[in-house]
Amino acid sequence: MYILGIESSCDETAAAVVEDGRRLVSNVIATSVAEQALYGGVVPEIASRRHAEYISATVEKALADAGLTADQLDGIAVTFAPGLIGAVLVGVNFAKGLAYAAQKPLVPVHHLRGHIAALYLSHPDLKPPFLCLVASGGHSHIVQVEDYTHFKVLGRTVDDAAGEAFDKVARTLGLGYPGGPAISKAAKEGDPKAYKLPVPHVEGRYNVSFSGLKTAVLNAVNQAEMKGETISVPDMAASFERRIDEILAQKLLLAAQDTGADTICLAGGVAANGLLRSLVNEGAQKLGARLCLPEIRFCGDNGAMIAAQGFYELQSGNVADLTLNGLPTLPIDYNTQPG
Ligand code: KG4
Ligand code: ZN
C-alpha cells in the first residue's frame, strides 16, 4: 500500500511516499529554516507563505521520485494537528484537493504520532507496545505506545518543551536558530561541569520542567555582563546540554523501570541530540531493555513519518471527509480520551 504523507506544521514543507508504513519510497523536504534564522525563530506568517509557495512542487517531486501518479496511491495522509495553524492549513487544504481530485482516502495524522512512526522506517521489526520520549520544538512527552493508534501519556513538560529550551538558551548565548544543533556544536569544546545549573523540581513522577533551567542560564549571562565578566559560551552550552539531557534521560528511564518496558525509543527533533542518545543508550543497557533510535534524517519534521503513521491510521479506519480542519493543539491520545 502506497501512502503519500504531507507535513507543513512548522517550517518544513515536506512530502514523501512510504510503502506499507515501513519502506521509504521517496522523501522531499523544502525548508524555510534559513530565512527563519534571520529572525531568531519561526515567524508563523513567513512559514505559512513559504508552505503556500513550496507545497505543489514538493508533492510533485515526491510522486515523481517514487515513479507514481496520484492515481496509484492508496491514501493521502496529512498532518492536521498540532502546529502553527496557518502552516497546518496549507498542507490540509492541499491534501484535500489532491484526495478529491484523485478520489483517494484522506487520512488525518497527529504530528507527534508521526514523529513516533519515524521509528518504523528505521526499525522494520519494531512493533508496539514500547515506551517513547517524544521531544520536539513544541512538545516533550513520555508516551506509552500501546498500539499503532493508541497512546497513553505518562509524563510531559509543565512549561517549555525541550527543543524550545534549546532554542531559547541558544538565543541567550548568541548561537542562533535552530538552537539544538548549535548548542551541541558549541558544547563539544566546553566543560559540562563548568556551571552548576539547577535540577528543577516538578510535580508528577514523569513530568519535566525546563523554564527554571532556561532562566538560570539567562541570569548567569546577565550577572556576568553586569560584573563586566564574560561567560564561556562552550562551557555554558555543555553545562546546559548535559543538564537537560540528564533530566530527559532520567525521567524516561524511570518510566521504563516502573512500567517494565522492554523497548525504549526516542523521537522528535531533540532525538537527534548525540548526548541524549548516548545517555539513554547507557540506561537502557543497564535495564536490559532494547533501545530504538530514529535515523537522524527522520528526527526532524518530514513527510515520511506522516506517511508511515498514515498507513496505520488508515488500517484502523481513521479517514476524514473534505470538511477536515486543522487544529493548533490536540492531545496525542485524542481518540482514547473520555468524551
Ligand atoms: O520535531 P522538530 O523538527 O519540529 C517540531 O515538531 O517542533 O523539532 C525541532 C526542535 C528544535 O527546537 C531544535 O532546536 C531541536 O528540535 N533540535 C535539537 C537537535 N536538533 C534539532 N535539539 C537538541 N539537539 C539536537 N541535535
Ligand atoms: Zn515535529
mmCIF file of C-alpha atoms and ligand atoms in Angstrom:
data_model
loop_
_atom_site.group_PDB
_atom_site.id
_atom_site.type_symbol
_atom_site.label_atom_id
_atom_site.label_comp_id
_atom_site.label_asym_id
_atom_site.label_seq_id
_atom_site.Cartn_x
_atom_site.Cartn_y
_atom_site.Cartn_z
ATOM 1 C CA MET A 1 0.000 0.000 0.000
ATOM 2 C CA TYR A 2 1.432 3.364 -1.057
ATOM 3 C CA ILE A 3 0.700 6.332 1.212
ATOM 4 C CA LEU A 4 1.665 9.904 0.405
ATOM 5 C CA GLY A 5 2.490 11.888 3.569
ATOM 6 C CA ILE A 6 2.290 15.671 3.665
ATOM 7 C CA GLU A 7 3.752 17.742 6.522
ATOM 8 C CA SER A 8 3.555 21.522 6.964
ATOM 9 C CA SER A 9 3.057 22.156 10.685
ATOM 10 C CA CYS A 10 6.173 24.268 11.289
ATOM 11 C CA ASP A 11 8.941 25.424 8.945
ATOM 12 C CA GLU A 12 9.405 22.308 6.806
ATOM 13 C CA THR A 13 7.231 21.744 3.730
ATOM 14 C CA ALA A 14 7.601 18.005 3.254
ATOM 15 C CA ALA A 15 6.122 15.171 1.237
ATOM 16 C CA ALA A 16 7.061 11.512 0.951
ATOM 17 C CA VAL A 17 5.768 8.177 -0.253
ATOM 18 C CA VAL A 18 6.034 5.155 2.057
ATOM 19 C CA GLU A 19 5.013 1.590 1.257
ATOM 20 C CA ASP A 20 3.130 -0.380 3.932
ATOM 21 C CA GLY A 21 4.148 2.053 6.685
ATOM 22 C CA ARG A 22 7.746 0.823 6.596
ATOM 23 C CA ARG A 23 9.567 1.223 3.286
ATOM 24 C CA LEU A 24 10.674 4.684 2.203
ATOM 25 C CA VAL A 25 9.971 5.212 -1.495
ATOM 26 C CA SER A 26 10.608 8.959 -1.803
ATOM 27 C CA ASN A 27 11.245 11.826 0.597
ATOM 28 C CA VAL A 28 11.310 15.539 -0.248
ATOM 29 C CA ILE A 29 11.817 18.412 2.206
ATOM 30 C CA ALA A 30 11.771 22.143 1.453
ATOM 31 C CA THR A 31 12.537 24.309 4.456
ATOM 32 C CA SER A 32 12.354 27.990 5.340
ATOM 33 C CA VAL A 33 14.745 27.465 8.282
ATOM 34 C CA ALA A 34 17.488 29.739 6.876
ATOM 35 C CA GLU A 35 15.016 32.592 6.487
ATOM 36 C CA GLN A 36 13.529 31.926 9.944
ATOM 37 C CA ALA A 37 17.059 32.005 11.406
ATOM 38 C CA LEU A 38 17.316 35.683 10.415
ATOM 39 C CA TYR A 39 14.557 36.358 12.961
ATOM 40 C CA GLY A 40 15.925 34.027 15.655
ATOM 41 C CA GLY A 41 12.960 31.644 15.455
ATOM 42 C CA VAL A 42 9.961 30.643 13.379
ATOM 43 C CA VAL A 43 7.794 33.565 12.239
ATOM 44 C CA PRO A 44 4.405 31.891 11.654
ATOM 45 C CA GLU A 45 3.314 34.089 8.765
ATOM 46 C CA ILE A 46 6.570 33.555 6.894
ATOM 47 C CA ALA A 47 6.216 29.802 7.437
ATOM 48 C CA SER A 48 2.659 29.814 6.031
ATOM 49 C CA ARG A 49 3.641 31.828 2.974
ATOM 50 C CA ARG A 50 6.603 29.584 2.174
ATOM 51 C CA HIS A 51 4.415 26.472 2.521
ATOM 52 C CA ALA A 52 1.964 28.009 0.045
ATOM 53 C CA GLU A 53 4.833 28.570 -2.397
ATOM 54 C CA TYR A 54 6.615 25.232 -1.945
ATOM 55 C CA ILE A 55 3.859 22.698 -1.467
ATOM 56 C CA SER A 56 2.888 21.914 -5.077
ATOM 57 C CA ALA A 57 6.459 21.353 -6.239
ATOM 58 C CA THR A 58 7.302 19.356 -3.086
ATOM 59 C CA VAL A 59 4.394 16.941 -3.555
ATOM 60 C CA GLU A 60 5.003 16.685 -7.309
ATOM 61 C CA LYS A 61 8.636 15.777 -6.689
ATOM 62 C CA ALA A 62 7.739 13.198 -4.037
ATOM 63 C CA LEU A 63 5.412 11.494 -6.540
ATOM 64 C CA ALA A 64 7.894 11.811 -9.421
ATOM 65 C CA ASP A 65 10.772 10.394 -7.323
ATOM 66 C CA ALA A 66 8.509 7.486 -6.375
ATOM 67 C CA GLY A 67 7.621 6.966 -10.050
ATOM 68 C CA LEU A 68 3.937 7.121 -9.133
ATOM 69 C CA THR A 69 0.932 9.195 -10.063
ATOM 70 C CA ALA A 70 -1.731 10.204 -7.552
ATOM 71 C CA ASP A 71 -3.999 7.520 -9.086
ATOM 72 C CA GLN A 72 -1.627 4.823 -7.879
ATOM 73 C CA LEU A 73 -1.711 5.932 -4.240
ATOM 74 C CA ASP A 74 -3.791 4.147 -1.627
ATOM 75 C CA GLY A 75 -4.188 7.158 0.634
ATOM 76 C CA ILE A 76 -3.168 10.755 1.244
ATOM 77 C CA ALA A 77 -2.040 11.414 4.804
ATOM 78 C CA VAL A 78 -1.563 14.888 6.189
ATOM 79 C CA THR A 79 -0.583 16.498 9.490
ATOM 80 C CA PHE A 80 -3.779 18.132 10.748
ATOM 81 C CA ALA A 81 -2.649 18.875 14.352
ATOM 82 C CA PRO A 82 -0.918 20.207 16.352
ATOM 83 C CA GLY A 83 1.117 23.035 14.854
ATOM 84 C CA LEU A 84 1.159 26.634 13.659
ATOM 85 C CA ILE A 85 -2.372 26.841 12.375
ATOM 86 C CA GLY A 86 -1.724 28.909 9.250
ATOM 87 C CA ALA A 87 1.035 26.472 8.342
ATOM 88 C CA VAL A 88 -1.001 23.325 9.082
ATOM 89 C CA LEU A 89 -3.902 24.576 6.953
ATOM 90 C CA VAL A 90 -1.729 24.840 3.841
ATOM 91 C CA GLY A 91 -0.973 21.108 3.991
ATOM 92 C CA VAL A 92 -4.509 20.150 4.968
ATOM 93 C CA ASN A 93 -6.076 22.072 2.104
ATOM 94 C CA PHE A 94 -3.573 20.784 -0.431
ATOM 95 C CA ALA A 95 -4.177 17.210 0.731
ATOM 96 C CA LYS A 96 -7.932 17.712 0.485
ATOM 97 C CA GLY A 97 -7.671 18.990 -3.082
ATOM 98 C CA LEU A 98 -5.488 16.046 -4.087
ATOM 99 C CA ALA A 99 -7.694 13.497 -2.309
ATOM 100 C CA TYR A 100 -10.761 14.962 -4.025
ATOM 101 C CA ALA A 101 -9.152 15.054 -7.471
ATOM 102 C CA ALA A 102 -7.710 11.537 -7.241
ATOM 103 C CA GLN A 103 -10.664 10.111 -5.277
ATOM 104 C CA LYS A 104 -8.410 8.672 -2.558
ATOM 105 C CA PRO A 105 -8.890 8.353 1.210
ATOM 106 C CA LEU A 106 -7.825 11.443 3.158
ATOM 107 C CA VAL A 107 -6.007 10.385 6.348
ATOM 108 C CA PRO A 108 -5.542 12.904 9.183
ATOM 109 C CA VAL A 109 -2.303 12.376 11.131
ATOM 110 C CA HIS A 110 -1.338 13.790 14.531
ATOM 111 C CA HIS A 111 2.147 15.299 14.201
ATOM 112 C CA LEU A 112 3.573 13.621 17.334
ATOM 113 C CA ARG A 113 2.219 10.239 16.267
ATOM 114 C CA GLY A 114 4.120 10.891 13.063
ATOM 115 C CA HIS A 115 7.355 11.512 14.972
ATOM 116 C CA ILE A 116 6.880 8.153 16.700
ATOM 117 C CA ALA A 117 6.141 6.424 13.372
ATOM 118 C CA ALA A 118 9.526 7.630 12.060
ATOM 119 C CA LEU A 119 10.889 4.756 14.152
ATOM 120 C CA TYR A 120 9.087 2.196 11.956
ATOM 121 C CA LEU A 121 11.115 3.406 8.961
ATOM 122 C CA SER A 122 14.415 2.694 10.697
ATOM 123 C CA HIS A 123 13.427 -0.459 12.613
ATOM 124 C CA PRO A 124 11.402 -2.822 10.414
ATOM 125 C CA ASP A 125 10.719 -5.208 13.307
ATOM 126 C CA LEU A 126 9.693 -2.571 15.881
ATOM 127 C CA LYS A 127 6.110 -3.048 16.966
ATOM 128 C CA PRO A 128 4.088 -1.550 19.839
ATOM 129 C CA PRO A 129 3.958 -1.753 22.791
ATOM 130 C CA PHE A 130 7.003 0.372 23.611
ATOM 131 C CA LEU A 131 7.885 3.430 25.657
ATOM 132 C CA CYS A 132 8.881 6.599 23.818
ATOM 133 C CA LEU A 133 10.166 10.040 24.698
ATOM 134 C CA VAL A 134 8.862 12.442 22.050
ATOM 135 C CA ALA A 135 10.806 15.693 22.307
ATOM 136 C CA SER A 136 10.392 18.424 19.724
ATOM 137 C CA GLY A 137 10.232 22.206 19.500
ATOM 138 C CA GLY A 138 6.686 22.258 20.828
ATOM 139 C CA HIS A 139 6.303 19.108 22.948
ATOM 140 C CA SER A 140 8.064 16.829 25.417
ATOM 141 C CA HIS A 141 6.045 13.740 26.244
ATOM 142 C CA ILE A 142 6.835 10.368 27.745
ATOM 143 C CA VAL A 143 4.361 8.145 25.957
ATOM 144 C CA GLN A 144 3.374 4.538 26.229
ATOM 145 C CA VAL A 145 2.683 3.442 22.665
ATOM 146 C CA GLU A 146 0.046 0.775 23.308
ATOM 147 C CA ASP A 147 -0.582 0.005 19.667
ATOM 148 C CA TYR A 148 -0.176 1.938 16.402
ATOM 149 C CA THR A 149 -3.070 4.296 17.127
ATOM 150 C CA HIS A 150 -3.422 4.151 20.923
ATOM 151 C CA PHE A 151 -1.211 6.146 23.216
ATOM 152 C CA LYS A 152 -1.003 6.867 26.923
ATOM 153 C CA VAL A 153 0.858 9.958 28.105
ATOM 154 C CA LEU A 154 2.770 9.173 31.314
ATOM 155 C CA GLY A 155 4.591 12.492 31.649
ATOM 156 C CA ARG A 156 5.020 15.822 29.936
ATOM 157 C CA THR A 157 6.686 19.183 30.312
ATOM 158 C CA VAL A 158 4.819 21.538 32.607
ATOM 159 C CA ASP A 159 6.260 24.590 30.812
ATOM 160 C CA ASP A 160 8.761 24.796 27.926
ATOM 161 C CA ALA A 161 9.327 21.931 25.521
ATOM 162 C CA ALA A 162 12.869 20.533 25.377
ATOM 163 C CA GLY A 163 13.522 21.868 21.859
ATOM 164 C CA GLU A 164 12.127 25.241 22.863
ATOM 165 C CA ALA A 165 14.561 25.322 25.818
ATOM 166 C CA PHE A 166 17.468 24.517 23.477
ATOM 167 C CA ASP A 167 16.302 27.283 21.121
ATOM 168 C CA LYS A 168 15.876 29.896 23.872
ATOM 169 C CA VAL A 169 19.196 29.147 25.572
ATOM 170 C CA ALA A 170 20.951 29.221 22.189
ATOM 171 C CA ARG A 171 19.480 32.649 21.585
ATOM 172 C CA THR A 172 20.666 33.844 25.032
ATOM 173 C CA LEU A 173 24.164 32.593 24.189
ATOM 174 C CA GLY A 174 24.108 34.198 20.736
ATOM 175 C CA LEU A 175 24.259 30.821 18.996
ATOM 176 C CA GLY A 176 21.422 31.283 16.508
ATOM 177 C CA TYR A 177 18.477 29.163 15.368
ATOM 178 C CA PRO A 178 17.771 26.238 15.454
ATOM 179 C CA GLY A 179 19.287 26.029 18.901
ATOM 180 C CA GLY A 180 19.686 22.285 19.409
ATOM 181 C CA PRO A 181 22.396 21.616 16.823
ATOM 182 C CA ALA A 182 24.105 24.950 17.635
ATOM 183 C CA ILE A 183 24.307 24.113 21.357
ATOM 184 C CA SER A 184 25.617 20.611 20.658
ATOM 185 C CA LYS A 185 28.316 22.011 18.388
ATOM 186 C CA ALA A 186 29.432 24.655 20.902
ATOM 187 C CA ALA A 187 29.270 22.121 23.751
ATOM 188 C CA LYS A 188 31.906 19.927 22.072
ATOM 189 C CA GLU A 189 34.554 22.490 23.065
ATOM 190 C CA GLY A 190 33.143 23.050 26.567
ATOM 191 C CA ASP A 191 33.258 21.588 30.058
ATOM 192 C CA PRO A 192 29.839 20.300 31.208
ATOM 193 C CA LYS A 193 30.880 20.719 34.858
ATOM 194 C CA ALA A 194 31.820 24.387 34.494
ATOM 195 C CA TYR A 195 28.441 25.815 35.521
ATOM 196 C CA LYS A 196 26.174 24.346 38.187
ATOM 197 C CA LEU A 197 22.680 24.537 36.744
ATOM 198 C CA PRO A 198 19.626 23.624 38.838
ATOM 199 C CA VAL A 199 17.587 20.428 38.616
ATOM 200 C CA PRO A 200 14.052 21.831 38.545
ATOM 201 C CA HIS A 201 11.527 20.453 40.993
ATOM 202 C CA VAL A 202 8.323 19.354 39.302
ATOM 203 C CA GLU A 203 5.082 17.737 40.409
ATOM 204 C CA GLY A 204 4.347 14.405 38.764
ATOM 205 C CA ARG A 205 6.749 11.483 38.692
ATOM 206 C CA TYR A 206 7.419 11.609 34.945
ATOM 207 C CA ASN A 207 6.866 15.308 34.286
ATOM 208 C CA VAL A 208 9.690 17.657 33.337
ATOM 209 C CA SER A 209 10.178 21.413 33.599
ATOM 210 C CA PHE A 210 12.726 23.492 31.742
ATOM 211 C CA SER A 211 11.783 27.088 32.318
ATOM 212 C CA GLY A 212 13.848 27.348 35.545
ATOM 213 C CA LEU A 213 16.857 25.948 33.723
ATOM 214 C CA LYS A 214 16.452 28.461 30.919
ATOM 215 C CA THR A 215 16.133 31.311 33.456
ATOM 216 C CA ALA A 216 19.249 30.109 35.307
ATOM 217 C CA VAL A 217 21.277 30.438 32.096
ATOM 218 C CA LEU A 218 19.794 33.873 31.416
ATOM 219 C CA ASN A 219 20.580 35.034 34.968
ATOM 220 C CA ALA A 220 24.155 33.774 34.752
ATOM 221 C CA VAL A 221 24.663 35.638 31.465
ATOM 222 C CA ASN A 222 23.096 38.858 32.824
ATOM 223 C CA GLN A 223 25.077 38.726 36.073
ATOM 224 C CA ALA A 224 28.328 38.206 34.209
ATOM 225 C CA GLU A 225 27.510 41.174 31.979
ATOM 226 C CA MET A 226 26.766 43.395 34.977
ATOM 227 C CA LYS A 227 30.083 42.488 36.556
ATOM 228 C CA GLY A 228 31.870 43.139 33.279
ATOM 229 C CA GLU A 229 32.824 39.458 33.033
ATOM 230 C CA THR A 230 32.309 37.183 30.071
ATOM 231 C CA ILE A 231 30.635 33.849 30.119
ATOM 232 C CA SER A 232 32.288 30.915 28.374
ATOM 233 C CA VAL A 233 29.767 30.012 25.687
ATOM 234 C CA PRO A 234 31.152 26.487 25.114
ATOM 235 C CA ASP A 235 31.179 25.782 28.876
ATOM 236 C CA MET A 236 27.628 27.080 29.344
ATOM 237 C CA ALA A 237 26.400 25.205 26.249
ATOM 238 C CA ALA A 238 27.989 21.997 27.565
ATOM 239 C CA SER A 239 26.620 22.500 31.097
ATOM 240 C CA PHE A 240 23.112 23.212 29.799
ATOM 241 C CA GLU A 241 23.130 20.335 27.312
ATOM 242 C CA ARG A 242 24.263 17.873 29.955
ATOM 243 C CA ARG A 243 21.691 19.045 32.492
ATOM 244 C CA ILE A 244 18.687 18.974 30.130
ATOM 245 C CA ASP A 245 19.708 15.642 28.596
ATOM 246 C CA GLU A 246 20.214 14.116 32.044
ATOM 247 C CA ILE A 247 16.723 15.201 33.082
ATOM 248 C CA LEU A 248 15.134 13.789 29.912
ATOM 249 C CA ALA A 249 17.063 10.520 30.107
ATOM 250 C CA GLN A 250 16.412 10.032 33.838
ATOM 251 C CA LYS A 251 12.662 10.556 33.505
ATOM 252 C CA LEU A 252 12.388 8.238 30.520
ATOM 253 C CA LEU A 253 14.432 5.525 32.232
ATOM 254 C CA LEU A 254 12.438 5.903 35.442
ATOM 255 C CA ALA A 255 9.216 5.385 33.484
ATOM 256 C CA ALA A 256 10.808 2.404 31.732
ATOM 257 C CA GLN A 257 11.818 0.855 35.038
ATOM 258 C CA ASP A 258 8.409 1.442 36.661
ATOM 259 C CA THR A 259 6.448 0.045 33.727
ATOM 260 C CA GLY A 260 8.866 -2.792 32.996
ATOM 261 C CA ALA A 261 9.155 -1.628 29.374
ATOM 262 C CA ASP A 262 11.312 -3.955 27.313
ATOM 263 C CA THR A 263 11.683 -1.475 24.437
ATOM 264 C CA ILE A 264 12.594 2.198 24.808
ATOM 265 C CA CYS A 265 12.573 4.768 21.996
ATOM 266 C CA LEU A 266 13.323 8.404 21.280
ATOM 267 C CA ALA A 267 11.503 10.535 18.702
ATOM 268 C CA GLY A 268 11.236 14.170 17.549
ATOM 269 C CA GLY A 269 13.805 16.816 16.659
ATOM 270 C CA VAL A 270 15.603 16.581 20.008
ATOM 271 C CA ALA A 271 16.137 12.835 19.426
ATOM 272 C CA ALA A 272 18.969 13.924 17.109
ATOM 273 C CA ASN A 273 20.949 15.025 20.159
ATOM 274 C CA GLY A 274 24.049 12.830 20.443
ATOM 275 C CA LEU A 275 24.467 13.142 24.206
ATOM 276 C CA LEU A 276 20.802 12.305 24.842
ATOM 277 C CA ARG A 277 21.117 9.256 22.587
ATOM 278 C CA SER A 278 24.176 8.024 24.475
ATOM 279 C CA LEU A 279 22.729 8.662 27.957
ATOM 280 C CA VAL A 280 19.557 6.743 27.074
ATOM 281 C CA ASN A 281 21.650 4.000 25.497
ATOM 282 C CA GLU A 282 23.662 3.540 28.721
ATOM 283 C CA GLY A 283 20.476 3.489 30.801
ATOM 284 C CA ALA A 284 18.685 1.043 28.514
ATOM 285 C CA GLN A 285 21.644 -1.334 28.681
ATOM 286 C CA LYS A 286 21.548 -1.243 32.488
ATOM 287 C CA LEU A 287 17.834 -2.055 32.406
ATOM 288 C CA GLY A 288 18.361 -4.786 29.842
ATOM 289 C CA ALA A 289 15.882 -3.054 27.517
ATOM 290 C CA ARG A 290 16.095 -2.730 23.755
ATOM 291 C CA LEU A 291 16.728 0.821 22.535
ATOM 292 C CA CYS A 292 15.408 2.012 19.151
ATOM 293 C CA LEU A 293 16.516 5.386 17.831
ATOM 294 C CA PRO A 294 15.262 7.102 14.689
ATOM 295 C CA GLU A 295 17.807 7.792 11.957
ATOM 296 C CA ILE A 296 18.970 11.412 12.216
ATOM 297 C CA ARG A 297 17.285 12.253 8.880
ATOM 298 C CA PHE A 298 13.913 11.198 10.335
ATOM 299 C CA CYS A 299 14.234 13.052 13.684
ATOM 300 C CA GLY A 300 13.230 16.468 12.353
ATOM 301 C CA ASP A 301 9.954 17.107 10.543
ATOM 302 C CA ASN A 302 9.450 15.099 7.356
ATOM 303 C CA GLY A 303 6.684 13.659 5.216
ATOM 304 C CA ALA A 304 7.845 10.044 5.560
ATOM 305 C CA MET A 305 6.856 9.876 9.218
ATOM 306 C CA ILE A 306 3.388 11.195 8.320
ATOM 307 C CA ALA A 307 3.030 8.619 5.553
ATOM 308 C CA ALA A 308 4.177 5.834 7.920
ATOM 309 C CA GLN A 309 1.651 6.786 10.592
ATOM 310 C CA GLY A 310 -0.955 7.421 7.870
ATOM 311 C CA PHE A 311 -0.697 3.759 6.873
ATOM 312 C CA TYR A 312 -1.621 2.635 10.392
ATOM 313 C CA GLU A 313 -4.356 5.275 10.799
ATOM 314 C CA LEU A 314 -5.877 4.103 7.517
ATOM 315 C CA GLN A 315 -5.678 0.478 8.639
ATOM 316 C CA SER A 316 -7.651 1.362 11.751
ATOM 317 C CA GLY A 317 -10.253 3.279 9.755
ATOM 318 C CA ASN A 318 -9.224 6.838 10.628
ATOM 319 C CA VAL A 319 -10.313 8.573 7.442
ATOM 320 C CA ALA A 320 -11.534 12.173 7.170
ATOM 321 C CA ASP A 321 -14.006 13.777 4.782
ATOM 322 C CA LEU A 322 -13.463 17.054 2.972
ATOM 323 C CA THR A 323 -14.610 19.092 5.990
ATOM 324 C CA LEU A 324 -11.305 18.201 7.737
ATOM 325 C CA ASN A 325 -9.953 21.202 9.636
ATOM 326 C CA GLY A 326 -6.522 21.878 11.123
ATOM 327 C CA LEU A 327 -6.060 22.240 14.875
ATOM 328 C CA PRO A 328 -3.307 24.200 16.675
ATOM 329 C CA THR A 329 -3.437 21.844 19.669
ATOM 330 C CA LEU A 330 -4.671 18.300 20.173
ATOM 331 C CA PRO A 331 -3.581 15.640 22.680
ATOM 332 C CA ILE A 332 -1.760 12.654 21.170
ATOM 333 C CA ASP A 333 -4.315 10.300 22.777
ATOM 334 C CA TYR A 334 -7.269 12.197 21.274
ATOM 335 C CA ASN A 335 -9.229 9.119 20.262
ATOM 336 C CA THR A 336 -8.731 7.332 23.557
ATOM 337 C CA GLN A 337 -9.730 10.177 25.852
ATOM 338 C CA PRO A 338 -13.129 10.074 27.533
ATOM 339 C CA GLY A 339 -15.736 12.281 25.796
HETATM 340 O O1 KG4 B 1 10.491 17.821 15.698
HETATM 341 P P1 KG4 B 1 11.040 19.085 15.205
HETATM 342 O O2 KG4 B 1 11.864 19.086 13.940
HETATM 343 O O3 KG4 B 1 9.915 20.158 14.985
HETATM 344 C C1 KG4 B 1 8.835 20.292 15.867
HETATM 345 O O4 KG4 B 1 7.895 19.485 15.751
HETATM 346 O O5 KG4 B 1 8.953 21.187 16.730
HETATM 347 O O6 KG4 B 1 11.914 19.672 16.401
HETATM 348 C C2 KG4 B 1 12.592 20.876 16.282
HETATM 349 C C3 KG4 B 1 13.354 21.104 17.568
HETATM 350 C C4 KG4 B 1 14.024 22.463 17.632
HETATM 351 O O7 KG4 B 1 13.693 23.071 18.867
HETATM 352 C C5 KG4 B 1 15.504 22.130 17.551
HETATM 353 O O8 KG4 B 1 16.343 23.029 18.259
HETATM 354 C C6 KG4 B 1 15.544 20.753 18.177
HETATM 355 O O9 KG4 B 1 14.391 20.109 17.710
HETATM 356 N N1 KG4 B 1 16.737 20.002 17.744
HETATM 357 C C7 KG4 B 1 17.676 19.574 18.617
HETATM 358 C C8 KG4 B 1 18.688 18.964 17.833
HETATM 359 N N2 KG4 B 1 18.320 19.046 16.506
HETATM 360 C C9 KG4 B 1 17.108 19.682 16.493
HETATM 361 N N3 KG4 B 1 17.761 19.673 19.955
HETATM 362 C C10 KG4 B 1 18.858 19.154 20.548
HETATM 363 N N4 KG4 B 1 19.871 18.586 19.859
HETATM 364 C C11 KG4 B 1 19.844 18.467 18.508
HETATM 365 N N5 KG4 B 1 20.854 17.895 17.862
HETATM 366 ZN ZN ZN B 2 7.945 17.973 14.678
#
